[in-house]
mmCIF file of C-alpha atoms and ligand atoms in Angstrom:
data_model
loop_
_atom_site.group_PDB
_atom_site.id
_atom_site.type_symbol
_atom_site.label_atom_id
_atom_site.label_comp_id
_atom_site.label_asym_id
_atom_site.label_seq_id
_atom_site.Cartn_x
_atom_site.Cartn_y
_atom_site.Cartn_z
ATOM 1 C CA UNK Y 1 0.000 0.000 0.000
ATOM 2 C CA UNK Y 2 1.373 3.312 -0.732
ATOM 3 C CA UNK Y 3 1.762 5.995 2.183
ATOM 4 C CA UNK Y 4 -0.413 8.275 0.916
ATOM 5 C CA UNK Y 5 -3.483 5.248 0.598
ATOM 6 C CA UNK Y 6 -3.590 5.474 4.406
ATOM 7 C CA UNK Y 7 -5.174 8.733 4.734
ATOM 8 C CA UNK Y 8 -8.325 7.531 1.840
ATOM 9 C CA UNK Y 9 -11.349 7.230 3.087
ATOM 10 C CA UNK Y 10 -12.463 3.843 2.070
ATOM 11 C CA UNK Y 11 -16.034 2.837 1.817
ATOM 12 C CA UNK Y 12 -17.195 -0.762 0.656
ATOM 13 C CA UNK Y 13 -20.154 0.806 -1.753
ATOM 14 C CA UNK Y 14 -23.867 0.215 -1.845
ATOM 15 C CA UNK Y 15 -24.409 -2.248 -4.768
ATOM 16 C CA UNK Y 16 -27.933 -1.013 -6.610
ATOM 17 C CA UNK Y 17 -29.861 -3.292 -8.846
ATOM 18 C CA UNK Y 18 -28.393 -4.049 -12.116
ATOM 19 C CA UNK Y 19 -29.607 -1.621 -14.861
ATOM 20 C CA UNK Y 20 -29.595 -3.933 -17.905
ATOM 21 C CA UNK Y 21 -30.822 -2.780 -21.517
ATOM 22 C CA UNK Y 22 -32.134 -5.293 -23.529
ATOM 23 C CA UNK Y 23 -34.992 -4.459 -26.298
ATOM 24 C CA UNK Y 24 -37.746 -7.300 -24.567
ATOM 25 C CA UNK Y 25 -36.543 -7.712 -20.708
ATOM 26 C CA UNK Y 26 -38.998 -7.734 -18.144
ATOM 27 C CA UNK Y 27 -37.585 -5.756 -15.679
ATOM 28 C CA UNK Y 28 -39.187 -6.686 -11.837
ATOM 29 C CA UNK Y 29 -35.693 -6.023 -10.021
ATOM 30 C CA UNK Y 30 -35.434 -2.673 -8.843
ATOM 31 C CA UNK Y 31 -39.250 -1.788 -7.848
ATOM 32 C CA UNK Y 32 -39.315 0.541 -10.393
ATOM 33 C CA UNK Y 33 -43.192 1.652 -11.471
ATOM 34 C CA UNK Y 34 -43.981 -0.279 -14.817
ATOM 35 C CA UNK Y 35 -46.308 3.113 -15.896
ATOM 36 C CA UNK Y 36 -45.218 6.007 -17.262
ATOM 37 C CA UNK Y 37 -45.285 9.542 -14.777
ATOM 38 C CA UNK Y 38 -48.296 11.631 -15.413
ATOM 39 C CA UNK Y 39 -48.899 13.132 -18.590
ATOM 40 C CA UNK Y 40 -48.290 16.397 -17.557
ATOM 41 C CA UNK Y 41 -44.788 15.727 -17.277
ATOM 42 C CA UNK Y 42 -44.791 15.229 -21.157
ATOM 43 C CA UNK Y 43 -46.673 18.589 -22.386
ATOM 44 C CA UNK Y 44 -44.203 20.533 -19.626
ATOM 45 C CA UNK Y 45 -41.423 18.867 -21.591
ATOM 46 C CA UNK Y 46 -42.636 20.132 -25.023
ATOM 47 C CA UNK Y 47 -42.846 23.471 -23.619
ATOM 48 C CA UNK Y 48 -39.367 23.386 -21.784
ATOM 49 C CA UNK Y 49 -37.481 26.824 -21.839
ATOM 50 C CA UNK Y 50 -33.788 25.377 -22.452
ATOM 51 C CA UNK Y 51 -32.332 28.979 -22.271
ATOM 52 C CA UNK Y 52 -32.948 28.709 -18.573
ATOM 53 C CA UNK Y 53 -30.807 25.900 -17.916
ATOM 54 C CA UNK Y 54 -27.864 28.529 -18.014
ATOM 55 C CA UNK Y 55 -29.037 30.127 -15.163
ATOM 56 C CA UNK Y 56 -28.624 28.178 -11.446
ATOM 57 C CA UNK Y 57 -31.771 26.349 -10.066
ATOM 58 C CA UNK Y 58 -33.682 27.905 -7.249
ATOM 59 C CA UNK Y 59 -31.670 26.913 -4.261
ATOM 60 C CA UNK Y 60 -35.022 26.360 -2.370
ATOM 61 C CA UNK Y 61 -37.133 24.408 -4.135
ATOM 62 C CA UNK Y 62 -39.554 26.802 -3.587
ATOM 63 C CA UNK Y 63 -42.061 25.550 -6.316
ATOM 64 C CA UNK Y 64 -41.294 21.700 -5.394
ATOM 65 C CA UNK Y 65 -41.335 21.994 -1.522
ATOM 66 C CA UNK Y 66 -44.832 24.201 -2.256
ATOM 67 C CA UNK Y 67 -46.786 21.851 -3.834
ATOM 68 C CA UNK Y 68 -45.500 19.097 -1.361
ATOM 69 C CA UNK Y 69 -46.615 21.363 1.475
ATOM 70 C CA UNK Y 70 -50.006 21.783 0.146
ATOM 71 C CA UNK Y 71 -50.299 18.202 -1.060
ATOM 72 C CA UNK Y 72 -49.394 16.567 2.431
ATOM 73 C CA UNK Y 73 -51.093 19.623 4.173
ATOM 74 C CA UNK Y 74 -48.178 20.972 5.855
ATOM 75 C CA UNK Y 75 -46.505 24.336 5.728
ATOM 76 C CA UNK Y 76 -43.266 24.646 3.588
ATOM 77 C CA UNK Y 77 -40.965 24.883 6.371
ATOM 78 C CA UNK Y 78 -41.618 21.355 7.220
ATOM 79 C CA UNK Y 79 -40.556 20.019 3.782
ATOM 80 C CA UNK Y 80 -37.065 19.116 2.395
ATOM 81 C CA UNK Y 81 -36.319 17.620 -1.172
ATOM 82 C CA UNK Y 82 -33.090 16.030 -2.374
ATOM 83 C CA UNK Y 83 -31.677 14.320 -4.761
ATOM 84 C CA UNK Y 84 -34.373 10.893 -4.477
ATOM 85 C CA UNK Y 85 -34.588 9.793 -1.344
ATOM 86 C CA UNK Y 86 -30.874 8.517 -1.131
ATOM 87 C CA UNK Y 87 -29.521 12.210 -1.217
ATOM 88 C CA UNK Y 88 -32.124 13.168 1.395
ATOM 89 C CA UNK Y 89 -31.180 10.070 3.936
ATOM 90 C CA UNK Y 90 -27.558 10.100 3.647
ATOM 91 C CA UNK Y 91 -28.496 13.912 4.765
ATOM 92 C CA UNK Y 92 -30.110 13.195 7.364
ATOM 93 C CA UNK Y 93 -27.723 10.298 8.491
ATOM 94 C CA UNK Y 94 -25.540 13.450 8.744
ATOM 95 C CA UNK Y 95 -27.487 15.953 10.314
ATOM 96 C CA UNK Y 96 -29.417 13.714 13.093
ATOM 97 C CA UNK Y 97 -26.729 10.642 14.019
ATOM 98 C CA UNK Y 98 -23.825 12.279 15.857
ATOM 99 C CA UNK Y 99 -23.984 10.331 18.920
ATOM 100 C CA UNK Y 100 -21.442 8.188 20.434
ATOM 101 C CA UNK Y 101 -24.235 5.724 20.691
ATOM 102 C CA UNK Y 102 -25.060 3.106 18.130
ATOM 103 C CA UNK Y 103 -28.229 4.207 15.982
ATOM 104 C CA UNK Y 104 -30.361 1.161 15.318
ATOM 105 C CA UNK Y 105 -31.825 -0.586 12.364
ATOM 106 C CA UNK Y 106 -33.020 -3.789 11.110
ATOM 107 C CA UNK Y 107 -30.960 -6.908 10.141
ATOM 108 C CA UNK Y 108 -32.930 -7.179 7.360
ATOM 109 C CA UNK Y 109 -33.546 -3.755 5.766
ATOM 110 C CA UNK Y 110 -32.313 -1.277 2.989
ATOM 111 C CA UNK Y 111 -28.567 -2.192 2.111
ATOM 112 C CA UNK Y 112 -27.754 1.135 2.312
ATOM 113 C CA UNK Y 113 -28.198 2.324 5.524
ATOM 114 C CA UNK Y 114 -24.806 0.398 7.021
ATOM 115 C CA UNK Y 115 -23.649 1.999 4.272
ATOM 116 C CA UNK Y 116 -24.170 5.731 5.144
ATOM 117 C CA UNK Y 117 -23.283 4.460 8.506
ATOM 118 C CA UNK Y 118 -19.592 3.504 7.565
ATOM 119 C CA UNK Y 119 -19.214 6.207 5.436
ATOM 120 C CA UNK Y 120 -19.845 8.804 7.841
ATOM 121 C CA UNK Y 121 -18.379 7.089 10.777
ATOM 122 C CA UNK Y 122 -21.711 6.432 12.627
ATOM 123 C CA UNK Y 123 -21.836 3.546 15.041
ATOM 124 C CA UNK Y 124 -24.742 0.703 14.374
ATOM 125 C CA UNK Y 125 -26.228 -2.038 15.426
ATOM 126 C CA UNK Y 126 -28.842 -3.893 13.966
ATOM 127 C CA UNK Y 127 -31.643 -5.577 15.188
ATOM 128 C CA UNK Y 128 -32.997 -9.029 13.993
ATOM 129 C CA UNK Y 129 -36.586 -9.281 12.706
ATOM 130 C CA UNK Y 130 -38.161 -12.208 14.162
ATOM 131 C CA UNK Y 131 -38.682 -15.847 12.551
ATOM 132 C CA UNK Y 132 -41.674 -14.071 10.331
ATOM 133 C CA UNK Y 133 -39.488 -10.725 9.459
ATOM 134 C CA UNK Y 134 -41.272 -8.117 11.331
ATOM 135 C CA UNK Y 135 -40.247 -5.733 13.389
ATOM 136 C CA UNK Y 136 -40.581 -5.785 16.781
ATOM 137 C CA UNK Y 137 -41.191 -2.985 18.262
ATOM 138 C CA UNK Y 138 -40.071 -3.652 21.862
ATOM 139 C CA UNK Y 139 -36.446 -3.928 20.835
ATOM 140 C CA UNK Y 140 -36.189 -0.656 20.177
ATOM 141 C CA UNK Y 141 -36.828 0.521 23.910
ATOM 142 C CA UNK Y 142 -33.429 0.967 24.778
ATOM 143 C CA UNK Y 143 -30.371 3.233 24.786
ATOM 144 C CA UNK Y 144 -29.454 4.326 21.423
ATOM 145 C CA UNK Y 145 -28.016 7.381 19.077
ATOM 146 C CA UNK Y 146 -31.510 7.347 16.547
ATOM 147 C CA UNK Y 147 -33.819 4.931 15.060
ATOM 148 C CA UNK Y 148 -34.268 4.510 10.996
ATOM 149 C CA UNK Y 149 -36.265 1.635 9.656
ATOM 150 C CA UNK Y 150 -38.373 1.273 6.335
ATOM 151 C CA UNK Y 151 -42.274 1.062 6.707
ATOM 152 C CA UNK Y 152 -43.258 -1.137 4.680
ATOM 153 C CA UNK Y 153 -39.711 -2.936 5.118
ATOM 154 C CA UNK Y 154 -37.509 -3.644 2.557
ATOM 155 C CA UNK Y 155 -36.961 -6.234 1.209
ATOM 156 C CA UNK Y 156 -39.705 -7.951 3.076
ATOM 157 C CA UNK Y 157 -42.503 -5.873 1.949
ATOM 158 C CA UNK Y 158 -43.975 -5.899 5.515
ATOM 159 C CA UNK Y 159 -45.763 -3.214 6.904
ATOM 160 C CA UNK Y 160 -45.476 -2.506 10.624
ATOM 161 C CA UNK Y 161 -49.029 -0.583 12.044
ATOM 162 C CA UNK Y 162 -49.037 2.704 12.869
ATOM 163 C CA UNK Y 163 -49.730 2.048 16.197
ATOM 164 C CA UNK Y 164 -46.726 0.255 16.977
ATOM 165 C CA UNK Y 165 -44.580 3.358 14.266
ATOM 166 C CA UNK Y 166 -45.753 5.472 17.432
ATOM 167 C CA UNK Y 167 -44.827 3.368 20.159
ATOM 168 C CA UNK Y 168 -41.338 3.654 18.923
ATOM 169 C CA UNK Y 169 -41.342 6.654 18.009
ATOM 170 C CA UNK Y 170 -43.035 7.213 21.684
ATOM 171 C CA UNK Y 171 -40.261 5.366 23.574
ATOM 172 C CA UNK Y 172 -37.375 7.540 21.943
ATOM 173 C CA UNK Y 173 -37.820 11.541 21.866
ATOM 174 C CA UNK Y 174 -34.374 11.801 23.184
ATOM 175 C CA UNK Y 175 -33.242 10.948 19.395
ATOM 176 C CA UNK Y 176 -34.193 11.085 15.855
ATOM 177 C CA UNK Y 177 -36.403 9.055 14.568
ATOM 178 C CA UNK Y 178 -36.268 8.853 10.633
ATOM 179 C CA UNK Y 179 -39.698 6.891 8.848
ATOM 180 C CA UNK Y 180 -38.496 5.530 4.855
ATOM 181 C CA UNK Y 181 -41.748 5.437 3.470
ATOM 182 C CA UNK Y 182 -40.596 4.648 -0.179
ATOM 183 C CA UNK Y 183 -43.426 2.100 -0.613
ATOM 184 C CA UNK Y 184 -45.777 3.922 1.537
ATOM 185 C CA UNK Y 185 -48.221 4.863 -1.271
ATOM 186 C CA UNK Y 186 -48.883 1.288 -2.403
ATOM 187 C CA UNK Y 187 -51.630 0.556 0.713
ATOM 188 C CA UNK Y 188 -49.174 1.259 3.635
ATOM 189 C CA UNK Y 189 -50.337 3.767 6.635
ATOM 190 C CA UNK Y 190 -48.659 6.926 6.740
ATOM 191 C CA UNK Y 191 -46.641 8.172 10.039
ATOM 192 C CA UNK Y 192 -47.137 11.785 8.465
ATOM 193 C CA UNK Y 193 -50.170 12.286 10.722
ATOM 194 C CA UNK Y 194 -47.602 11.723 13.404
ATOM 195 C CA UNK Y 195 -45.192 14.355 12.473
ATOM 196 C CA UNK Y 196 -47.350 17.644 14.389
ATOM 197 C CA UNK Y 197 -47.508 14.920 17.853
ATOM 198 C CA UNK Y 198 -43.761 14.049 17.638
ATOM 199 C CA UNK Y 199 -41.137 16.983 16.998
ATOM 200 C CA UNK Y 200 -38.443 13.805 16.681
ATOM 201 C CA UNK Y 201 -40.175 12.726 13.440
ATOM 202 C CA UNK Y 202 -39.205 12.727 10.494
ATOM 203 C CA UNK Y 203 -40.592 10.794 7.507
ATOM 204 C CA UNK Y 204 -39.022 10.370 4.038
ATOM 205 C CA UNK Y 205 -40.774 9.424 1.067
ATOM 206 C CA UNK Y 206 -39.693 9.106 -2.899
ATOM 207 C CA UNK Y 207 -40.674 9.859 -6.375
ATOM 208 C CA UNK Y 208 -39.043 7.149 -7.453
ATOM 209 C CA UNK Y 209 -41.632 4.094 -6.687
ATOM 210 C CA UNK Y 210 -44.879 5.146 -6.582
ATOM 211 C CA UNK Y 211 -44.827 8.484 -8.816
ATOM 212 C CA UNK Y 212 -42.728 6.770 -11.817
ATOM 213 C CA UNK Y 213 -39.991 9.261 -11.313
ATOM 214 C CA UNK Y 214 -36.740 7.304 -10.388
ATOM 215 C CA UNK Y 215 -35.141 8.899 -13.669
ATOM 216 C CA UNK Y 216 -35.405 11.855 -12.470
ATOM 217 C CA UNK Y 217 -33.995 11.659 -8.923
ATOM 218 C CA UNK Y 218 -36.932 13.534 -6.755
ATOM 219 C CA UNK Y 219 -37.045 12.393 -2.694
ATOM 220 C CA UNK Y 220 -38.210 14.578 0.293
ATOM 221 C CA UNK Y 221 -38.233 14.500 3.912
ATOM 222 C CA UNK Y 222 -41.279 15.969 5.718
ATOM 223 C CA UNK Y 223 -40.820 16.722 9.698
ATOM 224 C CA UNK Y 224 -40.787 19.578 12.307
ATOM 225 C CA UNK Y 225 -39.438 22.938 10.808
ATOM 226 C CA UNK Y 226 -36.460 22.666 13.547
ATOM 227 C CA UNK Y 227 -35.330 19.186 11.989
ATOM 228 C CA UNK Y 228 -35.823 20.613 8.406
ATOM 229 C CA UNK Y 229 -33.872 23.846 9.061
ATOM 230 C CA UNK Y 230 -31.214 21.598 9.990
ATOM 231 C CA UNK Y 231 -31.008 19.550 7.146
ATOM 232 C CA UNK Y 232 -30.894 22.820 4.952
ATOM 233 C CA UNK Y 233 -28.099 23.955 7.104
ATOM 234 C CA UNK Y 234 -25.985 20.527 6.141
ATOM 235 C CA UNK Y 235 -27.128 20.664 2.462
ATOM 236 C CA UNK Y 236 -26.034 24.063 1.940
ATOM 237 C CA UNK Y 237 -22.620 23.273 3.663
ATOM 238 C CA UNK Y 238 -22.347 20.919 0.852
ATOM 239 C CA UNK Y 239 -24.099 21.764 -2.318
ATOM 240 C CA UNK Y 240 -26.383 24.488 -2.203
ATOM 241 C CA UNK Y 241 -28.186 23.149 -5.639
ATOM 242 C CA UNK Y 242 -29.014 19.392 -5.642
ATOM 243 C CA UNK Y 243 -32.208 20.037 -7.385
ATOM 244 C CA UNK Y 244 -32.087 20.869 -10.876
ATOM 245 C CA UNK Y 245 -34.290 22.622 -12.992
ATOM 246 C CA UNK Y 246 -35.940 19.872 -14.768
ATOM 247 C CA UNK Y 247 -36.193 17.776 -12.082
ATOM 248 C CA UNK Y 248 -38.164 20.851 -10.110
ATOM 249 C CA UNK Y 249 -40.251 21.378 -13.183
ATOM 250 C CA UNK Y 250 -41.589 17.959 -13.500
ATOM 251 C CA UNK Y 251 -41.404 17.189 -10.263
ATOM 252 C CA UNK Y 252 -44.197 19.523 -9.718
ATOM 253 C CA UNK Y 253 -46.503 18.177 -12.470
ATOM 254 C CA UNK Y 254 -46.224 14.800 -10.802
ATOM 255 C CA UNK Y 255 -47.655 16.443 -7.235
ATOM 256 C CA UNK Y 256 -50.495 18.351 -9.388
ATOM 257 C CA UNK Y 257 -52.093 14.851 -10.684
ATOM 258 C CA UNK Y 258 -53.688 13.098 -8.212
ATOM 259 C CA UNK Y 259 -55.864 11.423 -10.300
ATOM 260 C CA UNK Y 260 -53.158 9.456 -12.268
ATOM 261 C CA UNK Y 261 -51.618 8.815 -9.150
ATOM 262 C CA UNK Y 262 -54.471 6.779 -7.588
ATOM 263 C CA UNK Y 263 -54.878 5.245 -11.356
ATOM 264 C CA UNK Y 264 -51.458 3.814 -11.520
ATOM 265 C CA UNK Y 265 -50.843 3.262 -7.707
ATOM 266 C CA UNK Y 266 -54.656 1.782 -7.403
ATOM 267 C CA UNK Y 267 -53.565 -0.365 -10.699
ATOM 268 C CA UNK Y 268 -49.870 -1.608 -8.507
ATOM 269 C CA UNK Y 269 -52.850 -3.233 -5.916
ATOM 270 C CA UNK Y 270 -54.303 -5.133 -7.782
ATOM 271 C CA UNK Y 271 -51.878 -6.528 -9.775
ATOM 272 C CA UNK Y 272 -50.368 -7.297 -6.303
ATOM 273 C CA UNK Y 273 -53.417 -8.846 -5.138
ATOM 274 C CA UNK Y 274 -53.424 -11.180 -8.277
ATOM 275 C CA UNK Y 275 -49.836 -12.171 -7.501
ATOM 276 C CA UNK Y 276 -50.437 -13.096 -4.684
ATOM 277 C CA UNK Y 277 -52.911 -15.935 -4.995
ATOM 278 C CA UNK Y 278 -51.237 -16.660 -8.781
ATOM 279 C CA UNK Y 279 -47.572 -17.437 -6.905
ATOM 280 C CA UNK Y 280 -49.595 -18.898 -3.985
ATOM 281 C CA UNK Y 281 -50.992 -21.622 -6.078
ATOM 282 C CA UNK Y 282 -47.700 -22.273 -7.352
ATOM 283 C CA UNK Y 283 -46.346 -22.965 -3.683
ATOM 284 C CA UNK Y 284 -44.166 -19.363 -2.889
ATOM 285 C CA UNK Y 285 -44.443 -17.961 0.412
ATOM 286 C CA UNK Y 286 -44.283 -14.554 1.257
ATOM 287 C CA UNK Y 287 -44.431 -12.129 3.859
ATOM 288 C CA UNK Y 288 -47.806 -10.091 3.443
ATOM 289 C CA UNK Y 289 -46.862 -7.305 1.028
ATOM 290 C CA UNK Y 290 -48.047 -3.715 1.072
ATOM 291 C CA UNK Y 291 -45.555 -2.490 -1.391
ATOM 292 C CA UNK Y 292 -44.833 -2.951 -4.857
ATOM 293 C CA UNK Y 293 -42.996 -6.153 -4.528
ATOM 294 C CA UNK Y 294 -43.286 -9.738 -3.247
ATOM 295 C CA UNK Y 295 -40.784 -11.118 -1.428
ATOM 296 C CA UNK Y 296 -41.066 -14.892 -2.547
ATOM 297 C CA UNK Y 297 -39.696 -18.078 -1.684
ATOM 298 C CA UNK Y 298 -40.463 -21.558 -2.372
ATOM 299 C CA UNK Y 299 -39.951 -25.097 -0.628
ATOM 300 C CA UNK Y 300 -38.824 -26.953 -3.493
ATOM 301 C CA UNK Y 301 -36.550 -24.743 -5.498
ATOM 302 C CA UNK Y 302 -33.599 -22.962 -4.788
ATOM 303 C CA UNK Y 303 -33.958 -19.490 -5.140
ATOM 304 C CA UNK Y 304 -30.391 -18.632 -6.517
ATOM 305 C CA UNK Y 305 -31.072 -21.139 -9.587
ATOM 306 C CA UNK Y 306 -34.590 -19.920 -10.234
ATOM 307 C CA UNK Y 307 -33.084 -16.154 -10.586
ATOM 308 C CA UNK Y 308 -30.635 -17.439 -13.171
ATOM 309 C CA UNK Y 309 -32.605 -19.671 -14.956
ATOM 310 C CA UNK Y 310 -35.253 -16.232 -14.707
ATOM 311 C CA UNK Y 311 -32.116 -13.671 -16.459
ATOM 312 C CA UNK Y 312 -31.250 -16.256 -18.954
ATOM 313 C CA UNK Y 313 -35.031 -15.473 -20.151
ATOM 314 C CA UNK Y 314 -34.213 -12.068 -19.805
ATOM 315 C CA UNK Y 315 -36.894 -11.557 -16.569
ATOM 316 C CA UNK Y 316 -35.018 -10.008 -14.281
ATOM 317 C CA UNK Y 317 -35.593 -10.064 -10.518
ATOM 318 C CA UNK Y 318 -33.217 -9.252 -7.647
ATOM 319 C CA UNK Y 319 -31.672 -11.876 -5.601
ATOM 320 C CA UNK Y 320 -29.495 -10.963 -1.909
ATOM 321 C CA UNK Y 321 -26.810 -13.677 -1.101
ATOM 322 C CA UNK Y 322 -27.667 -12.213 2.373
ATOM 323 C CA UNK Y 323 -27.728 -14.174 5.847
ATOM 324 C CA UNK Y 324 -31.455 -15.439 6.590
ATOM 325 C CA UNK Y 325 -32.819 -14.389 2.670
ATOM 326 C CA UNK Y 326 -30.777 -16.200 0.603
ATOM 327 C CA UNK Y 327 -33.327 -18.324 -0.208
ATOM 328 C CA UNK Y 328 -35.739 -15.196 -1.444
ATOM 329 C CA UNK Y 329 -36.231 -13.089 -4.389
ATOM 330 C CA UNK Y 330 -37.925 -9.973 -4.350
ATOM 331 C CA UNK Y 331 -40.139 -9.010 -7.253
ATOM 332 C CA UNK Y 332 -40.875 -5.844 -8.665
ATOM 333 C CA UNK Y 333 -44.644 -5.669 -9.458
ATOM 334 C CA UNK Y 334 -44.882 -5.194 -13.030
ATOM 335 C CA UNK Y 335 -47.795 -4.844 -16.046
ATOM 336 C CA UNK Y 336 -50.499 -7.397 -15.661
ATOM 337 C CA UNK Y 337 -49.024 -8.497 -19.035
ATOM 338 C CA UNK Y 338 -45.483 -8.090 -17.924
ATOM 339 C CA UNK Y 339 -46.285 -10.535 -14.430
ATOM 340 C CA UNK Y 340 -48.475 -13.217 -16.957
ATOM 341 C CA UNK Y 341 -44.685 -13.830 -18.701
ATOM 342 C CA UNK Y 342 -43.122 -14.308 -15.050
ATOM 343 C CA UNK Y 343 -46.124 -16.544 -14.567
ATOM 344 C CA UNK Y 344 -45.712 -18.519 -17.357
ATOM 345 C CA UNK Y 345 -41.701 -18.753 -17.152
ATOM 346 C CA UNK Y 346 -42.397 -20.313 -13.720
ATOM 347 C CA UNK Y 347 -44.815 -22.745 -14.986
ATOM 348 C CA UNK Y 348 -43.086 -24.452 -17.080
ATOM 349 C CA UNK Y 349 -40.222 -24.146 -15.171
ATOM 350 C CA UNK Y 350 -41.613 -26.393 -12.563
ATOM 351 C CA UNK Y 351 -42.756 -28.617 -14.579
ATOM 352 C CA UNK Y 352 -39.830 -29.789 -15.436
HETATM 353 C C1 PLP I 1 -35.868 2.763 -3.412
HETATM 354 C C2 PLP I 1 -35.617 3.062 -1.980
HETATM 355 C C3 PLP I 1 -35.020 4.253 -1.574
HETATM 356 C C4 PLP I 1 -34.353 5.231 -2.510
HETATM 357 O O1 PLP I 1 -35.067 5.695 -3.475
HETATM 358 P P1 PLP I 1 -34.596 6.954 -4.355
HETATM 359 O O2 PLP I 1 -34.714 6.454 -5.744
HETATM 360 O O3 PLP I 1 -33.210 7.334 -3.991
HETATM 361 O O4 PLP I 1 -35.583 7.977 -3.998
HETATM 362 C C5 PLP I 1 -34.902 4.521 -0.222
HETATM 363 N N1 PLP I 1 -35.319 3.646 0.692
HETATM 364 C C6 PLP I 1 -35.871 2.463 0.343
HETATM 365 C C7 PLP I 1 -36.298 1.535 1.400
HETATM 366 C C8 PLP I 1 -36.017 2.144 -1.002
HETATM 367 O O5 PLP I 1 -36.506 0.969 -1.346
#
């Protein structure tokens, strides 16, 4: 090793779901949306003024954080948008866990949060899920530097009740709390409602999943104004613009159509709903989803050789050679015609 390698900050990186590009994949591996945003999105596209892209974005949002303020019902100074939700966690990760203590998180939960936590020097510890993967709550009553768990998890799909969001949430006020909501649109209860009772709150939520956005990099934090000012104060001692113009633009159109978002959300359901019973015929278990992906496995087949034989078809799902879940693949909800291919690539694989 040279001298100078001693003084690098090394980081082993978060490893996100392949991006392949093939002309007929179905794609079910990275919980993408399988609709396109709203339409609005389009017609402010044809109109786009490309001689403002020379000028710097607003450094406030304002237009983004506005419409999220009215759409959630909160005022402005209790919204903060990033760059997705990744930019607006590792953030937060900054701003809220500078204890001494370990913050706490599941065992099985979003790869990235041990990440964040090496790379800014944080100390962890996880906590195990139980035999069926969910959280309990009780586990959390103790001494630590902040709390950050997914609701519904990740990859498990499991949804914790609100109730027992507040109980946590209840049993620490002497640190942050930090709800991911990413899949919280697709059936999942809400701990926004909790965010005037608990000044400790704060809940994060994407554009990614549920608004058909992940292109465009759109996340936002919603929480007490004395939390948010904080954030701003860490993202402007870093980059003062991490929203560009387009994505502020759009971003906004996405907010204004509620309509589509119920369609195409409402549509995710029952798709869902239909995989469910289709996969449970089959023989898959799963935890009880309320996102937009099942998190399958099966008695009789291994589920390593089922992903491959799956990619050599070009369906692609995502697979974790991960302690307890390496036996599991998690599976984007797709089309209706998209999840009859899957369907059909698993019946005839078991018949052989
Ligand atoms: C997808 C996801 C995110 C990140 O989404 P962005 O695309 O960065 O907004 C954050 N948390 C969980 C649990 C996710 O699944």
């Amino acid at each position: 090793m040279k001298a100078w390698e001693a003084n690098i900050r090394k980081v082993i990186p978060y490893t996100p779901g392949e991006q392949p590009k093939k002309d007929r994949m179905i794609k079910l591996n990275t919980n993408e949306n399988p609709y396109p945003p709203a339409p609005g999105v389009q017609k402010a596209m044809e109109v786009f003024d490309m001689d403002s892209l020379r000028l710097y974005p607003d450094p406030k949002a304002s237009a983004l954080v506005n419409v999220l303020a009215e759409y959630y019902q909160v005022s402005p100074e209790q919204v903060f948008v990033g760059v997705g939700s990744d930019d607006v966690l590792a953030m937060a990760f900054m701003t809220f866990f500078n204890s001494e203590k370990p913050i706490l998180f599941p065992d099985i939960t979003y790869s990235f949060y041990p990440v964040w936590a090496e790379e800014f020097r944080i100390p962890y510890e996880t906590v195990a899920l139980n035999e069926e993967f969910k959280i309990v709550k009780e586990d959390y009553y103790r001494e630590n530097g902040g709390i950050i768990f997914p609701n519904p998890n990740a990859p498990t799909a499991l949804e914790l009740g609100l109730d027992d969001v507040e109980d946590i949430i209840r049993h620490n006020q002497d640190v942050i709390v930090i709800v991911d909501e990413a899949y919280v649109d697709f059936g999942a209860e809400s701990a926004l409602k909790l965010v005037e009772r608990y000044d400790n709150l704060l809940v994060v939520q994407t554009f990614s999943k549920s608004r058909s956005m992940a292109g465009m990099r759109i996340g936002f934090a919603i929480g007490n104004p004395v939390l948010i000012k904080y954030l701003n104060d860490v993202k402007y001692s870093f980059n003062s613009y991490t929203m560009n113009q387009t994505s502020l633009k759009y971003g906004v159109e996405v907010v204004k159509d509620d309509v589509y978002f119920r369609e195409t959300t409402g549509k995710i359901i029952k798709t869902r709903e239909h995989a469910k019973k289709v996969l449970g015929e089959m023989g898959f278990t799963f935890p009880d989803s309320s996102a937009n992906f099942l998190f399958i496995t099966h008695p009789e087949y291994r589920a390593k050789e089922l992903f491959e034989a799956l990619k050599q078809e070009d369906i692609y799902v995502r697979y974790f050679s991960l302690p307890r879940i390496d036996n599991y693949l998690r599976v984007t909800i797709g089309t209706d015609a998209q999840m009859e291919v899957f369907y059909d690539f698993l019946r005839r694989y078991m018949k052989k």
